[in-house]
């Protein structure tokens, strides 16, 4: 008895699966980078610019910017209220004031980066003279001139109306709205205003992440599952052993059903009423074995052109 032959995975099919996998994972990585970095950075920059506009409008309508006049106690409720008023759904009548329009644009920008409920939002980075606990500038040691400077990240707190400037060493200080406006004006004189995010921008990137990584995971599991199953064939007895352990000889076959041959499937209909579908696409040389069995079982009518190519979209 000859050693049974085993099927192998179709190299052409494997190459196509690898290409699909790389493309899908590439989309997932692209979407993840955009969702975690580029889109949030762009949206936060736009929110910073809109905050500058909001503070500028308030500064023109009041003698002095104050935290109580700037703060928004409930940003989500305020955004809903202003949106309804702007679209005429609130029934309050009358157009939005300049301050309300600027506040609506700012809160909308925060909502597009999912920061509407955040306690604080980073708005810019600034370089300032280091101040000692006593309130005096800190000077360097020997060989230095002038006071020391440090880079600070400034975070605005919508619910309190003030900003907090945080140093790398963990120290922080509170800035009033007039200081924030002054520094925002200086910052946006040299920085380029960003394009506002659309409501679907961030969600669409996460759809790329889910679709890309999900599709890649599906293909990986598919290939592993297909690779774990094999057909075997005895070239002397011409018996085919299926993946479930069923052994079929040419005499057992009543019909080699080729109605799905164009889709790379062959159905073996046995004389005892059972039928089995053979996957000719993913396993080689299963097609050659099946045709050989057909020639033995039905020498007068056997014959079908072997497949020479793999459908580009077959998975």
PDB file of C-alpha atoms in Angstrom:
ATOM      1  CA  UNK A   1       0.000   0.000   0.000  1.00  0.00           C
ATOM      2  CA  UNK A   2       1.435   3.353  -1.064  1.00  0.00           C
ATOM      3  CA  UNK A   3       1.855   6.201   1.353  1.00  0.00           C
ATOM      4  CA  UNK A   4      -1.240   8.435   1.085  1.00  0.00           C
ATOM      5  CA  UNK A   5      -0.665  11.801  -0.531  1.00  0.00           C
ATOM      6  CA  UNK A   6      -1.743  14.965   1.313  1.00  0.00           C
ATOM      7  CA  UNK A   7      -3.211  18.155  -0.097  1.00  0.00           C
ATOM      8  CA  UNK A   8      -1.429  21.464   0.234  1.00  0.00           C
ATOM      9  CA  UNK A   9      -2.811  24.981   0.290  1.00  0.00           C
ATOM     10  CA  UNK A  10      -3.108  26.633  -3.105  1.00  0.00           C
ATOM     11  CA  UNK A  11      -0.206  29.080  -3.307  1.00  0.00           C
ATOM     12  CA  UNK A  12      -2.155  31.441  -5.565  1.00  0.00           C
ATOM     13  CA  UNK A  13      -5.003  31.584  -3.047  1.00  0.00           C
ATOM     14  CA  UNK A  14      -2.547  32.144  -0.190  1.00  0.00           C
ATOM     15  CA  UNK A  15      -0.908  35.032  -2.051  1.00  0.00           C
ATOM     16  CA  UNK A  16      -4.280  36.678  -2.615  1.00  0.00           C
ATOM     17  CA  UNK A  17      -5.203  36.221   1.057  1.00  0.00           C
ATOM     18  CA  UNK A  18      -1.870  37.780   2.052  1.00  0.00           C
ATOM     19  CA  UNK A  19      -2.523  40.774  -0.198  1.00  0.00           C
ATOM     20  CA  UNK A  20      -6.035  41.223   1.179  1.00  0.00           C
ATOM     21  CA  UNK A  21      -4.682  40.877   4.735  1.00  0.00           C
ATOM     22  CA  UNK A  22      -2.000  43.522   4.195  1.00  0.00           C
ATOM     23  CA  UNK A  23      -4.492  45.920   2.599  1.00  0.00           C
ATOM     24  CA  UNK A  24      -7.051  45.480   5.390  1.00  0.00           C
ATOM     25  CA  UNK A  25      -4.530  45.810   8.214  1.00  0.00           C
ATOM     26  CA  UNK A  26      -3.038  48.813   6.402  1.00  0.00           C
ATOM     27  CA  UNK A  27      -6.459  50.487   6.417  1.00  0.00           C
ATOM     28  CA  UNK A  28      -6.800  49.630  10.101  1.00  0.00           C
ATOM     29  CA  UNK A  29      -3.406  51.142  10.979  1.00  0.00           C
ATOM     30  CA  UNK A  30      -4.108  54.212   8.850  1.00  0.00           C
ATOM     31  CA  UNK A  31      -7.477  54.710  10.540  1.00  0.00           C
ATOM     32  CA  UNK A  32      -5.993  54.164  14.003  1.00  0.00           C
ATOM     33  CA  UNK A  33      -3.252  56.766  13.499  1.00  0.00           C
ATOM     34  CA  UNK A  34      -5.789  59.256  12.156  1.00  0.00           C
ATOM     35  CA  UNK A  35      -8.277  58.507  14.958  1.00  0.00           C
ATOM     36  CA  UNK A  36      -5.713  58.751  17.767  1.00  0.00           C
ATOM     37  CA  UNK A  37      -3.466  61.536  16.518  1.00  0.00           C
ATOM     38  CA  UNK A  38      -4.076  63.506  13.317  1.00  0.00           C
ATOM     39  CA  UNK A  39      -7.824  64.109  13.553  1.00  0.00           C
ATOM     40  CA  UNK A  40      -7.838  64.901  17.313  1.00  0.00           C
ATOM     41  CA  UNK A  41      -4.833  67.225  16.881  1.00  0.00           C
ATOM     42  CA  UNK A  42      -6.554  69.040  14.028  1.00  0.00           C
ATOM     43  CA  UNK A  43      -9.841  69.228  15.932  1.00  0.00           C
ATOM     44  CA  UNK A  44      -8.230  70.510  19.133  1.00  0.00           C
ATOM     45  CA  UNK A  45      -6.348  73.172  17.166  1.00  0.00           C
ATOM     46  CA  UNK A  46      -9.640  74.279  15.613  1.00  0.00           C
ATOM     47  CA  UNK A  47     -11.256  74.346  19.081  1.00  0.00           C
ATOM     48  CA  UNK A  48      -8.359  76.503  20.322  1.00  0.00           C
ATOM     49  CA  UNK A  49      -8.938  78.938  17.452  1.00  0.00           C
ATOM     50  CA  UNK A  50     -12.695  79.014  18.156  1.00  0.00           C
ATOM     51  CA  UNK A  51     -12.018  79.659  21.849  1.00  0.00           C
ATOM     52  CA  UNK A  52      -9.882  82.638  20.855  1.00  0.00           C
ATOM     53  CA  UNK A  53     -12.785  83.981  18.767  1.00  0.00           C
ATOM     54  CA  UNK A  54     -15.218  83.419  21.628  1.00  0.00           C
ATOM     55  CA  UNK A  55     -13.044  85.268  24.149  1.00  0.00           C
ATOM     56  CA  UNK A  56     -12.449  88.070  21.653  1.00  0.00           C
ATOM     57  CA  UNK A  57     -16.209  88.605  21.180  1.00  0.00           C
ATOM     58  CA  UNK A  58     -16.766  88.644  24.948  1.00  0.00           C
ATOM     59  CA  UNK A  59     -13.913  91.123  25.447  1.00  0.00           C
ATOM     60  CA  UNK A  60     -15.644  93.588  23.119  1.00  0.00           C
ATOM     61  CA  UNK A  61     -18.985  93.351  24.927  1.00  0.00           C
ATOM     62  CA  UNK A  62     -17.685  93.599  28.498  1.00  0.00           C
ATOM     63  CA  UNK A  63     -15.286  95.921  30.234  1.00  0.00           C
ATOM     64  CA  UNK A  64     -13.207  92.979  31.507  1.00  0.00           C
ATOM     65  CA  UNK A  65     -13.100  89.282  30.788  1.00  0.00           C
ATOM     66  CA  UNK A  66     -13.980  87.261  33.885  1.00  0.00           C
ATOM     67  CA  UNK A  67     -14.165  83.531  34.527  1.00  0.00           C
ATOM     68  CA  UNK A  68     -17.812  83.796  35.531  1.00  0.00           C
ATOM     69  CA  UNK A  69     -18.674  85.473  32.231  1.00  0.00           C
ATOM     70  CA  UNK A  70     -16.768  82.925  30.145  1.00  0.00           C
ATOM     71  CA  UNK A  71     -17.548  79.607  31.829  1.00  0.00           C
ATOM     72  CA  UNK A  72     -20.140  77.156  30.551  1.00  0.00           C
ATOM     73  CA  UNK A  73     -21.553  75.160  33.451  1.00  0.00           C
ATOM     74  CA  UNK A  74     -22.962  72.373  31.259  1.00  0.00           C
ATOM     75  CA  UNK A  75     -21.311  72.375  27.812  1.00  0.00           C
ATOM     76  CA  UNK A  76     -23.484  69.573  26.412  1.00  0.00           C
ATOM     77  CA  UNK A  77     -26.758  71.187  27.462  1.00  0.00           C
ATOM     78  CA  UNK A  78     -25.533  74.577  26.240  1.00  0.00           C
ATOM     79  CA  UNK A  79     -24.600  73.147  22.835  1.00  0.00           C
ATOM     80  CA  UNK A  80     -28.065  71.595  22.486  1.00  0.00           C
ATOM     81  CA  UNK A  81     -29.729  74.861  23.500  1.00  0.00           C
ATOM     82  CA  UNK A  82     -27.698  76.983  21.080  1.00  0.00           C
ATOM     83  CA  UNK A  83     -28.110  74.480  18.238  1.00  0.00           C
ATOM     84  CA  UNK A  84     -31.881  74.423  18.678  1.00  0.00           C
ATOM     85  CA  UNK A  85     -31.996  78.204  18.796  1.00  0.00           C
ATOM     86  CA  UNK A  86     -29.819  78.524  15.689  1.00  0.00           C
ATOM     87  CA  UNK A  87     -32.053  76.114  13.754  1.00  0.00           C
ATOM     88  CA  UNK A  88     -35.294  77.596  15.053  1.00  0.00           C
ATOM     89  CA  UNK A  89     -36.322  74.493  16.991  1.00  0.00           C
ATOM     90  CA  UNK A  90     -36.278  76.091  20.426  1.00  0.00           C
ATOM     91  CA  UNK A  91     -39.241  78.385  19.811  1.00  0.00           C
ATOM     92  CA  UNK A  92     -37.404  81.226  21.538  1.00  0.00           C
ATOM     93  CA  UNK A  93     -37.261  83.305  18.376  1.00  0.00           C
ATOM     94  CA  UNK A  94     -34.623  85.795  17.338  1.00  0.00           C
ATOM     95  CA  UNK A  95     -31.134  85.167  15.891  1.00  0.00           C
ATOM     96  CA  UNK A  96     -28.111  84.236  17.967  1.00  0.00           C
ATOM     97  CA  UNK A  97     -26.050  87.063  19.399  1.00  0.00           C
ATOM     98  CA  UNK A  98     -22.399  87.370  18.410  1.00  0.00           C
ATOM     99  CA  UNK A  99     -21.352  85.862  21.741  1.00  0.00           C
ATOM    100  CA  UNK A 100     -23.789  82.967  21.337  1.00  0.00           C
ATOM    101  CA  UNK A 101     -22.602  82.298  17.792  1.00  0.00           C
ATOM    102  CA  UNK A 102     -18.968  82.236  18.886  1.00  0.00           C
ATOM    103  CA  UNK A 103     -19.809  80.013  21.868  1.00  0.00           C
ATOM    104  CA  UNK A 104     -21.753  77.640  19.593  1.00  0.00           C
ATOM    105  CA  UNK A 105     -18.804  77.338  17.195  1.00  0.00           C
ATOM    106  CA  UNK A 106     -16.409  76.665  20.062  1.00  0.00           C
ATOM    107  CA  UNK A 107     -18.609  74.015  21.712  1.00  0.00           C
ATOM    108  CA  UNK A 108     -19.256  72.394  18.331  1.00  0.00           C
ATOM    109  CA  UNK A 109     -15.506  72.124  17.742  1.00  0.00           C
ATOM    110  CA  UNK A 110     -15.108  70.456  21.151  1.00  0.00           C
ATOM    111  CA  UNK A 111     -17.893  67.999  20.366  1.00  0.00           C
ATOM    112  CA  UNK A 112     -16.210  66.945  17.110  1.00  0.00           C
ATOM    113  CA  UNK A 113     -13.187  65.657  19.069  1.00  0.00           C
ATOM    114  CA  UNK A 114     -15.370  64.160  21.840  1.00  0.00           C
ATOM    115  CA  UNK A 115     -14.125  66.680  24.423  1.00  0.00           C
ATOM    116  CA  UNK A 116     -17.441  68.289  25.264  1.00  0.00           C
ATOM    117  CA  UNK A 117     -17.547  66.591  28.669  1.00  0.00           C
ATOM    118  CA  UNK A 118     -13.818  66.921  29.401  1.00  0.00           C
ATOM    119  CA  UNK A 119     -12.828  68.753  32.577  1.00  0.00           C
ATOM    120  CA  UNK A 120     -10.000  70.492  30.695  1.00  0.00           C
ATOM    121  CA  UNK A 121      -8.810  70.736  27.099  1.00  0.00           C
ATOM    122  CA  UNK A 122      -5.296  71.521  25.890  1.00  0.00           C
ATOM    123  CA  UNK A 123      -5.337  74.733  23.845  1.00  0.00           C
ATOM    124  CA  UNK A 124      -1.695  75.692  23.232  1.00  0.00           C
ATOM    125  CA  UNK A 125       1.908  75.534  24.379  1.00  0.00           C
ATOM    126  CA  UNK A 126       3.698  78.630  25.640  1.00  0.00           C
ATOM    127  CA  UNK A 127       7.152  79.616  26.859  1.00  0.00           C
ATOM    128  CA  UNK A 128       7.241  81.667  30.061  1.00  0.00           C
ATOM    129  CA  UNK A 129       9.746  82.878  32.614  1.00  0.00           C
ATOM    130  CA  UNK A 130       9.971  80.459  35.531  1.00  0.00           C
ATOM    131  CA  UNK A 131       8.456  81.977  38.663  1.00  0.00           C
ATOM    132  CA  UNK A 132       9.489  80.995  42.184  1.00  0.00           C
ATOM    133  CA  UNK A 133       6.915  80.209  44.926  1.00  0.00           C
ATOM    134  CA  UNK A 134       7.553  83.714  46.196  1.00  0.00           C
ATOM    135  CA  UNK A 135       6.363  85.149  42.889  1.00  0.00           C
ATOM    136  CA  UNK A 136       9.753  86.313  41.600  1.00  0.00           C
ATOM    137  CA  UNK A 137      11.590  85.213  38.431  1.00  0.00           C
ATOM    138  CA  UNK A 138      14.045  82.342  38.775  1.00  0.00           C
ATOM    139  CA  UNK A 139      17.535  83.062  37.436  1.00  0.00           C
ATOM    140  CA  UNK A 140      20.081  80.484  36.301  1.00  0.00           C
ATOM    141  CA  UNK A 141      23.429  79.780  37.866  1.00  0.00           C
ATOM    142  CA  UNK A 142      26.842  80.949  36.818  1.00  0.00           C
ATOM    143  CA  UNK A 143      27.309  81.487  33.108  1.00  0.00           C
ATOM    144  CA  UNK A 144      23.661  82.256  32.405  1.00  0.00           C
ATOM    145  CA  UNK A 145      22.050  85.563  31.619  1.00  0.00           C
ATOM    146  CA  UNK A 146      18.511  86.532  32.399  1.00  0.00           C
ATOM    147  CA  UNK A 147      15.750  84.522  34.053  1.00  0.00           C
ATOM    148  CA  UNK A 148      15.110  80.867  33.241  1.00  0.00           C
ATOM    149  CA  UNK A 149      12.306  79.996  30.795  1.00  0.00           C
ATOM    150  CA  UNK A 150      10.190  76.878  30.561  1.00  0.00           C
ATOM    151  CA  UNK A 151       7.642  75.359  28.177  1.00  0.00           C
ATOM    152  CA  UNK A 152       4.123  75.064  29.546  1.00  0.00           C
ATOM    153  CA  UNK A 153       1.060  73.251  28.225  1.00  0.00           C
ATOM    154  CA  UNK A 154      -2.054  75.343  28.762  1.00  0.00           C
ATOM    155  CA  UNK A 155      -5.385  73.615  29.404  1.00  0.00           C
ATOM    156  CA  UNK A 156      -8.704  75.473  29.398  1.00  0.00           C
ATOM    157  CA  UNK A 157     -11.463  74.432  31.795  1.00  0.00           C
ATOM    158  CA  UNK A 158     -14.866  75.196  30.204  1.00  0.00           C
ATOM    159  CA  UNK A 159     -16.833  74.752  33.433  1.00  0.00           C
ATOM    160  CA  UNK A 160     -14.682  77.196  35.430  1.00  0.00           C
ATOM    161  CA  UNK A 161     -13.727  79.655  32.689  1.00  0.00           C
ATOM    162  CA  UNK A 162     -10.024  79.648  33.573  1.00  0.00           C
ATOM    163  CA  UNK A 163      -6.945  77.919  32.195  1.00  0.00           C
ATOM    164  CA  UNK A 164      -4.242  75.921  33.927  1.00  0.00           C
ATOM    165  CA  UNK A 165      -0.625  76.144  32.705  1.00  0.00           C
ATOM    166  CA  UNK A 166       1.272  72.947  33.533  1.00  0.00           C
ATOM    167  CA  UNK A 167       5.047  72.564  33.588  1.00  0.00           C
ATOM    168  CA  UNK A 168       6.940  69.339  33.002  1.00  0.00           C
ATOM    169  CA  UNK A 169       7.968  69.153  36.644  1.00  0.00           C
ATOM    170  CA  UNK A 170       4.308  68.925  37.695  1.00  0.00           C
ATOM    171  CA  UNK A 171       3.874  72.502  38.886  1.00  0.00           C
ATOM    172  CA  UNK A 172       0.964  74.534  37.558  1.00  0.00           C
ATOM    173  CA  UNK A 173      -0.574  77.969  37.669  1.00  0.00           C
ATOM    174  CA  UNK A 174      -4.023  79.370  36.924  1.00  0.00           C
ATOM    175  CA  UNK A 175      -4.599  81.871  34.119  1.00  0.00           C
ATOM    176  CA  UNK A 176      -7.591  84.185  33.877  1.00  0.00           C
ATOM    177  CA  UNK A 177      -9.479  84.574  30.548  1.00  0.00           C
ATOM    178  CA  UNK A 178      -7.787  87.874  29.667  1.00  0.00           C
ATOM    179  CA  UNK A 179      -4.354  86.220  29.867  1.00  0.00           C
ATOM    180  CA  UNK A 180      -5.617  83.299  27.780  1.00  0.00           C
ATOM    181  CA  UNK A 181      -6.961  85.642  25.092  1.00  0.00           C
ATOM    182  CA  UNK A 182      -3.710  87.580  24.945  1.00  0.00           C
ATOM    183  CA  UNK A 183      -1.637  84.435  24.475  1.00  0.00           C
ATOM    184  CA  UNK A 184      -4.112  82.883  22.031  1.00  0.00           C
ATOM    185  CA  UNK A 185      -3.973  86.056  19.926  1.00  0.00           C
ATOM    186  CA  UNK A 186      -0.192  85.867  19.854  1.00  0.00           C
ATOM    187  CA  UNK A 187      -0.247  82.150  19.047  1.00  0.00           C
ATOM    188  CA  UNK A 188      -2.738  82.370  16.153  1.00  0.00           C
ATOM    189  CA  UNK A 189      -0.966  85.321  14.562  1.00  0.00           C
ATOM    190  CA  UNK A 190       1.733  82.894  13.429  1.00  0.00           C
ATOM    191  CA  UNK A 191      -0.160  79.559  13.420  1.00  0.00           C
ATOM    192  CA  UNK A 192      -2.414  78.572  10.528  1.00  0.00           C
ATOM    193  CA  UNK A 193      -6.099  78.054  11.300  1.00  0.00           C
ATOM    194  CA  UNK A 194      -7.191  74.429  10.862  1.00  0.00           C
ATOM    195  CA  UNK A 195     -10.106  73.117   8.854  1.00  0.00           C
ATOM    196  CA  UNK A 196     -13.014  72.264  11.191  1.00  0.00           C
ATOM    197  CA  UNK A 197     -13.826  68.590  11.590  1.00  0.00           C
ATOM    198  CA  UNK A 198     -17.112  67.278  10.259  1.00  0.00           C
ATOM    199  CA  UNK A 199     -19.357  65.303  12.595  1.00  0.00           C
ATOM    200  CA  UNK A 200     -18.504  62.059  10.761  1.00  0.00           C
ATOM    201  CA  UNK A 201     -14.699  62.521  10.630  1.00  0.00           C
ATOM    202  CA  UNK A 202     -13.687  60.752  13.843  1.00  0.00           C
ATOM    203  CA  UNK A 203     -16.401  58.043  13.707  1.00  0.00           C
ATOM    204  CA  UNK A 204     -15.435  57.194  10.130  1.00  0.00           C
ATOM    205  CA  UNK A 205     -11.803  56.675  11.157  1.00  0.00           C
ATOM    206  CA  UNK A 206     -12.863  54.242  13.865  1.00  0.00           C
ATOM    207  CA  UNK A 207     -14.948  52.415  11.260  1.00  0.00           C
ATOM    208  CA  UNK A 208     -11.739  52.028   9.241  1.00  0.00           C
ATOM    209  CA  UNK A 209     -10.078  50.624  12.367  1.00  0.00           C
ATOM    210  CA  UNK A 210     -12.849  48.114  13.067  1.00  0.00           C
ATOM    211  CA  UNK A 211     -13.266  47.139   9.417  1.00  0.00           C
ATOM    212  CA  UNK A 212      -9.537  46.879   8.720  1.00  0.00           C
ATOM    213  CA  UNK A 213      -8.467  44.938  11.797  1.00  0.00           C
ATOM    214  CA  UNK A 214     -11.707  42.943  11.884  1.00  0.00           C
ATOM    215  CA  UNK A 215     -11.339  41.925   8.244  1.00  0.00           C
ATOM    216  CA  UNK A 216      -7.666  41.085   8.765  1.00  0.00           C
ATOM    217  CA  UNK A 217      -8.512  38.933  11.789  1.00  0.00           C
ATOM    218  CA  UNK A 218     -11.198  37.117   9.793  1.00  0.00           C
ATOM    219  CA  UNK A 219      -8.761  36.320   6.970  1.00  0.00           C
ATOM    220  CA  UNK A 220      -6.110  35.125   9.442  1.00  0.00           C
ATOM    221  CA  UNK A 221      -8.574  32.779  11.154  1.00  0.00           C
ATOM    222  CA  UNK A 222      -9.815  31.594   7.752  1.00  0.00           C
ATOM    223  CA  UNK A 223      -6.316  30.698   6.541  1.00  0.00           C
ATOM    224  CA  UNK A 224      -5.458  28.924   9.812  1.00  0.00           C
ATOM    225  CA  UNK A 225      -8.723  26.989   9.707  1.00  0.00           C
ATOM    226  CA  UNK A 226      -8.212  25.959   6.083  1.00  0.00           C
ATOM    227  CA  UNK A 227      -4.581  25.009   6.773  1.00  0.00           C
ATOM    228  CA  UNK A 228      -5.633  22.740   9.655  1.00  0.00           C
ATOM    229  CA  UNK A 229      -7.761  20.564   7.338  1.00  0.00           C
ATOM    230  CA  UNK A 230      -6.393  18.287   4.647  1.00  0.00           C
ATOM    231  CA  UNK A 231      -7.524  15.708   2.115  1.00  0.00           C
ATOM    232  CA  UNK A 232      -5.510  12.544   1.483  1.00  0.00           C
ATOM    233  CA  UNK A 233      -5.374  10.256  -1.529  1.00  0.00           C
ATOM    234  CA  UNK A 234      -4.064   6.724  -2.079  1.00  0.00           C
ATOM    235  CA  UNK A 235      -2.618   6.587  -5.620  1.00  0.00           C
ATOM    236  CA  UNK A 236      -2.862   2.752  -5.706  1.00  0.00           C
ATOM    237  CA  UNK A 237      -6.431   2.215  -4.549  1.00  0.00           C
ATOM    238  CA  UNK A 238      -7.537   5.672  -5.761  1.00  0.00           C
ATOM    239  CA  UNK A 239      -9.362   6.229  -2.482  1.00  0.00           C
ATOM    240  CA  UNK A 240      -9.943   9.778  -1.327  1.00  0.00           C
ATOM    241  CA  UNK A 241     -10.092  10.489   2.409  1.00  0.00           C
ATOM    242  CA  UNK A 242     -12.033  13.595   3.285  1.00  0.00           C
ATOM    243  CA  UNK A 243     -11.351  16.021   6.110  1.00  0.00           C
ATOM    244  CA  UNK A 244     -13.878  14.270   8.357  1.00  0.00           C
ATOM    245  CA  UNK A 245     -12.230  10.885   7.936  1.00  0.00           C
ATOM    246  CA  UNK A 246     -14.665   9.510   5.331  1.00  0.00           C
ATOM    247  CA  UNK A 247     -12.922   7.419   2.664  1.00  0.00           C
ATOM    248  CA  UNK A 248     -14.400   7.295  -0.844  1.00  0.00           C
ATOM    249  CA  UNK A 249     -13.423   5.001  -3.716  1.00  0.00           C
ATOM    250  CA  UNK A 250     -14.385   5.574  -7.377  1.00  0.00           C
ATOM    251  CA  UNK A 251     -16.949   2.744  -7.130  1.00  0.00           C
ATOM    252  CA  UNK A 252     -18.719   4.593  -4.274  1.00  0.00           C
ATOM    253  CA  UNK A 253     -19.487   7.618  -6.447  1.00  0.00           C
ATOM    254  CA  UNK A 254     -22.788   7.766  -8.294  1.00  0.00           C
ATOM    255  CA  UNK A 255     -22.212  11.227  -9.786  1.00  0.00           C
ATOM    256  CA  UNK A 256     -19.439  13.810 -10.028  1.00  0.00           C
ATOM    257  CA  UNK A 257     -21.671  16.883  -9.898  1.00  0.00           C
ATOM    258  CA  UNK A 258     -19.914  19.740 -11.722  1.00  0.00           C
ATOM    259  CA  UNK A 259     -22.685  22.308 -11.689  1.00  0.00           C
ATOM    260  CA  UNK A 260     -20.551  24.483  -9.398  1.00  0.00           C
ATOM    261  CA  UNK A 261     -17.303  23.714 -11.195  1.00  0.00           C
ATOM    262  CA  UNK A 262     -16.987  27.353 -12.274  1.00  0.00           C
ATOM    263  CA  UNK A 263     -16.884  28.296  -8.583  1.00  0.00           C
ATOM    264  CA  UNK A 264     -14.191  25.712  -7.864  1.00  0.00           C
ATOM    265  CA  UNK A 265     -16.487  23.236  -6.127  1.00  0.00           C
ATOM    266  CA  UNK A 266     -17.205  19.609  -7.000  1.00  0.00           C
ATOM    267  CA  UNK A 267     -19.941  17.596  -5.310  1.00  0.00           C
ATOM    268  CA  UNK A 268     -19.490  13.851  -4.956  1.00  0.00           C
ATOM    269  CA  UNK A 269     -22.897  12.135  -4.831  1.00  0.00           C
ATOM    270  CA  UNK A 270     -22.485   8.629  -3.446  1.00  0.00           C
ATOM    271  CA  UNK A 271     -24.554   5.568  -4.162  1.00  0.00           C
ATOM    272  CA  UNK A 272     -25.692   5.374  -0.518  1.00  0.00           C
ATOM    273  CA  UNK A 273     -27.337   8.809  -0.784  1.00  0.00           C
ATOM    274  CA  UNK A 274     -24.653  10.863   0.886  1.00  0.00           C
ATOM    275  CA  UNK A 275     -22.977  13.821  -0.822  1.00  0.00           C
ATOM    276  CA  UNK A 276     -19.752  15.699  -0.143  1.00  0.00           C
ATOM    277  CA  UNK A 277     -18.544  19.034  -1.490  1.00  0.00           C
ATOM    278  CA  UNK A 278     -14.879  19.294  -2.449  1.00  0.00           C
ATOM    279  CA  UNK A 279     -13.056  22.621  -2.223  1.00  0.00           C
ATOM    280  CA  UNK A 280     -10.929  22.682  -5.390  1.00  0.00           C
ATOM    281  CA  UNK A 281      -9.806  26.287  -4.903  1.00  0.00           C
ATOM    282  CA  UNK A 282      -7.915  26.133  -1.641  1.00  0.00           C
ATOM    283  CA  UNK A 283      -6.522  22.607  -1.792  1.00  0.00           C
ATOM    284  CA  UNK A 284      -4.119  21.183  -4.396  1.00  0.00           C
ATOM    285  CA  UNK A 285      -3.904  18.753  -6.119  1.00  0.00           C
ATOM    286  CA  UNK A 286      -7.444  17.819  -5.071  1.00  0.00           C
ATOM    287  CA  UNK A 287      -8.830  18.637  -8.528  1.00  0.00           C
ATOM    288  CA  UNK A 288      -6.428  16.217 -10.221  1.00  0.00           C
ATOM    289  CA  UNK A 289      -7.356  13.427  -7.824  1.00  0.00           C
ATOM    290  CA  UNK A 290     -11.088  13.976  -8.378  1.00  0.00           C
ATOM    291  CA  UNK A 291     -10.686  13.912 -12.162  1.00  0.00           C
ATOM    292  CA  UNK A 292      -8.642  10.736 -11.922  1.00  0.00           C
ATOM    293  CA  UNK A 293     -11.354   9.102  -9.811  1.00  0.00           C
ATOM    294  CA  UNK A 294     -13.960  10.183 -12.375  1.00  0.00           C
ATOM    295  CA  UNK A 295     -11.987   8.643 -15.236  1.00  0.00           C
ATOM    296  CA  UNK A 296     -11.874   5.361 -13.333  1.00  0.00           C
ATOM    297  CA  UNK A 297     -15.540   5.408 -12.334  1.00  0.00           C
ATOM    298  CA  UNK A 298     -16.925   6.681 -15.649  1.00  0.00           C
ATOM    299  CA  UNK A 299     -14.276   6.221 -18.350  1.00  0.00           C
ATOM    300  CA  UNK A 300     -16.753   6.810 -21.143  1.00  0.00           C
ATOM    301  CA  UNK A 301     -18.001  10.233 -19.949  1.00  0.00           C
ATOM    302  CA  UNK A 302     -15.282  11.660 -17.704  1.00  0.00           C
ATOM    303  CA  UNK A 303     -13.553  14.867 -18.509  1.00  0.00           C
ATOM    304  CA  UNK A 304     -13.488  18.517 -17.555  1.00  0.00           C
ATOM    305  CA  UNK A 305     -10.848  21.135 -18.229  1.00  0.00           C
ATOM    306  CA  UNK A 306      -8.700  21.675 -15.130  1.00  0.00           C
ATOM    307  CA  UNK A 307      -8.775  25.060 -13.473  1.00  0.00           C
ATOM    308  CA  UNK A 308      -5.813  27.220 -14.400  1.00  0.00           C
ATOM    309  CA  UNK A 309      -6.538  30.379 -12.460  1.00  0.00           C
ATOM    310  CA  UNK A 310      -7.959  31.522  -9.150  1.00  0.00           C
ATOM    311  CA  UNK A 311     -10.877  33.980  -9.072  1.00  0.00           C
ATOM    312  CA  UNK A 312      -9.505  37.329  -7.841  1.00  0.00           C
ATOM    313  CA  UNK A 313     -12.202  37.806  -5.212  1.00  0.00           C
ATOM    314  CA  UNK A 314     -12.469  34.250  -3.952  1.00  0.00           C
ATOM    315  CA  UNK A 315     -11.908  33.821  -0.216  1.00  0.00           C
TER     316      UNK A 315
END
